[in-house]
Amino acid sequence: MPADLLHPSKADENRKHKLKRLIQSPNSYFMDVKCSGCFHITTIFSHAQTVVVCAGCSQVLCTPTGGKCRLTEGSSFRKKVD
């Protein structure tokens, strides 16, 4: 089955390495995380390498892993748009 190289599907592009895509784009992003205790909103990098703590109640919002950080249970997030 031939593949359309000029119009690849969104799923195919997401599987490729960030530098091998038709249009290069990073895998990381900033996100607003809402604390489940005090509902304070904090901006966090998706690949944070340190533990991020809420400024309002000192609750841990995310813990680092090898790649993307892991959000604590109960906290909600949304991707920041330019």
PDB file of C-alpha atoms in Angstrom:
ATOM      1  CA  MET A   1       0.000   0.000   0.000  1.00  0.00           C
ATOM      2  CA  PRO A   2       1.581   3.339  -0.996  1.00  0.00           C
ATOM      3  CA  ALA A   3       1.922   6.065   1.655  1.00  0.00           C
ATOM      4  CA  ASP A   4       1.214   9.731   0.992  1.00  0.00           C
ATOM      5  CA  LEU A   5       4.439  11.507   1.971  1.00  0.00           C
ATOM      6  CA  LEU A   6       3.090  15.032   1.492  1.00  0.00           C
ATOM      7  CA  HIS A   7      -0.025  14.527   3.625  1.00  0.00           C
ATOM      8  CA  PRO A   8       0.776  12.099   6.459  1.00  0.00           C
ATOM      9  CA  SER A   9      -1.876  11.333   9.048  1.00  0.00           C
ATOM     10  CA  LYS A  10      -1.755  12.997  12.470  1.00  0.00           C
ATOM     11  CA  ALA A  11      -1.123   9.640  14.169  1.00  0.00           C
ATOM     12  CA  ASP A  12       1.858   8.900  11.903  1.00  0.00           C
ATOM     13  CA  GLU A  13       3.386  12.310  12.605  1.00  0.00           C
ATOM     14  CA  ASN A  14       3.045  11.915  16.378  1.00  0.00           C
ATOM     15  CA  ARG A  15       4.860   8.559  16.303  1.00  0.00           C
ATOM     16  CA  LYS A  16       7.883  10.048  14.539  1.00  0.00           C
ATOM     17  CA  HIS A  17      10.843  11.630  16.325  1.00  0.00           C
ATOM     18  CA  LYS A  18      10.466  15.376  16.839  1.00  0.00           C
ATOM     19  CA  LEU A  19      13.229  16.147  14.297  1.00  0.00           C
ATOM     20  CA  LYS A  20      12.019  13.667  11.640  1.00  0.00           C
ATOM     21  CA  ARG A  21       8.525  15.119  11.289  1.00  0.00           C
ATOM     22  CA  LEU A  22       7.433  16.968   8.172  1.00  0.00           C
ATOM     23  CA  ILE A  23       7.300  20.141  10.295  1.00  0.00           C
ATOM     24  CA  GLN A  24       9.570  19.959  13.341  1.00  0.00           C
ATOM     25  CA  SER A  25       7.839  20.544  16.657  1.00  0.00           C
ATOM     26  CA  PRO A  26       8.739  19.795  20.283  1.00  0.00           C
ATOM     27  CA  ASN A  27       7.068  17.144  22.421  1.00  0.00           C
ATOM     28  CA  SER A  28       7.117  19.312  25.550  1.00  0.00           C
ATOM     29  CA  TYR A  29       4.694  22.028  26.625  1.00  0.00           C
ATOM     30  CA  PHE A  30       3.743  24.249  29.563  1.00  0.00           C
ATOM     31  CA  MET A  31       0.570  23.516  31.474  1.00  0.00           C
ATOM     32  CA  ASP A  32      -1.577  25.145  34.142  1.00  0.00           C
ATOM     33  CA  VAL A  33      -2.120  22.770  37.060  1.00  0.00           C
ATOM     34  CA  LYS A  34      -4.887  23.376  39.592  1.00  0.00           C
ATOM     35  CA  CYS A  35      -4.162  22.196  43.131  1.00  0.00           C
ATOM     36  CA  SER A  36      -6.807  19.861  44.535  1.00  0.00           C
ATOM     37  CA  GLY A  37      -6.461  21.318  48.041  1.00  0.00           C
ATOM     38  CA  CYS A  38      -6.586  25.108  47.617  1.00  0.00           C
ATOM     39  CA  PHE A  39      -7.469  25.407  43.877  1.00  0.00           C
ATOM     40  CA  HIS A  40      -4.397  27.596  43.274  1.00  0.00           C
ATOM     41  CA  ILE A  41      -3.198  27.515  39.625  1.00  0.00           C
ATOM     42  CA  THR A  42       0.522  26.931  38.971  1.00  0.00           C
ATOM     43  CA  THR A  43       2.345  26.846  35.624  1.00  0.00           C
ATOM     44  CA  ILE A  44       4.468  23.688  35.199  1.00  0.00           C
ATOM     45  CA  PHE A  45       6.723  22.420  32.399  1.00  0.00           C
ATOM     46  CA  SER A  46       5.575  19.027  31.082  1.00  0.00           C
ATOM     47  CA  HIS A  47       9.061  17.503  31.424  1.00  0.00           C
ATOM     48  CA  ALA A  48       9.860  19.006  34.858  1.00  0.00           C
ATOM     49  CA  GLN A  49      12.953  17.504  36.492  1.00  0.00           C
ATOM     50  CA  THR A  50      12.198  18.604  40.059  1.00  0.00           C
ATOM     51  CA  VAL A  51       9.278  18.143  42.409  1.00  0.00           C
ATOM     52  CA  VAL A  52       6.838  21.055  42.026  1.00  0.00           C
ATOM     53  CA  VAL A  53       5.020  22.191  45.161  1.00  0.00           C
ATOM     54  CA  CYS A  54       1.877  24.347  45.413  1.00  0.00           C
ATOM     55  CA  ALA A  55       2.648  27.896  46.555  1.00  0.00           C
ATOM     56  CA  GLY A  56      -0.617  28.114  48.499  1.00  0.00           C
ATOM     57  CA  CYS A  57      -0.690  24.919  50.569  1.00  0.00           C
ATOM     58  CA  SER A  58       2.716  23.215  49.954  1.00  0.00           C
ATOM     59  CA  GLN A  59       1.100  20.112  48.446  1.00  0.00           C
ATOM     60  CA  VAL A  60       3.176  18.217  45.848  1.00  0.00           C
ATOM     61  CA  LEU A  61       1.730  18.861  42.363  1.00  0.00           C
ATOM     62  CA  CYS A  62       4.038  16.698  40.238  1.00  0.00           C
ATOM     63  CA  THR A  63       6.968  14.333  40.568  1.00  0.00           C
ATOM     64  CA  PRO A  64       9.651  13.786  37.914  1.00  0.00           C
ATOM     65  CA  THR A  65      10.003  10.549  35.966  1.00  0.00           C
ATOM     66  CA  GLY A  66      12.414   9.736  33.175  1.00  0.00           C
ATOM     67  CA  GLY A  67      10.438  11.832  30.665  1.00  0.00           C
ATOM     68  CA  LYS A  68       7.194  13.634  31.379  1.00  0.00           C
ATOM     69  CA  CYS A  69       6.409  14.512  34.971  1.00  0.00           C
ATOM     70  CA  ARG A  70       3.665  12.626  36.784  1.00  0.00           C
ATOM     71  CA  LEU A  71       0.830  14.732  38.215  1.00  0.00           C
ATOM     72  CA  THR A  72      -0.518  13.880  41.639  1.00  0.00           C
ATOM     73  CA  GLU A  73      -3.943  12.329  41.829  1.00  0.00           C
ATOM     74  CA  GLY A  74      -6.787  14.808  42.030  1.00  0.00           C
ATOM     75  CA  SER A  75      -5.022  17.722  40.327  1.00  0.00           C
ATOM     76  CA  SER A  76      -6.330  18.870  36.963  1.00  0.00           C
ATOM     77  CA  PHE A  77      -4.370  20.484  34.141  1.00  0.00           C
ATOM     78  CA  ARG A  78      -4.682  22.133  30.738  1.00  0.00           C
ATOM     79  CA  LYS A  79      -2.070  22.896  28.092  1.00  0.00           C
ATOM     80  CA  LYS A  80      -1.084  26.533  27.815  1.00  0.00           C
ATOM     81  CA  VAL A  81      -1.719  28.117  24.440  1.00  0.00           C
ATOM     82  CA  ASP A  82       0.693  30.773  23.174  1.00  0.00           C
TER      83      ASP A  82
END
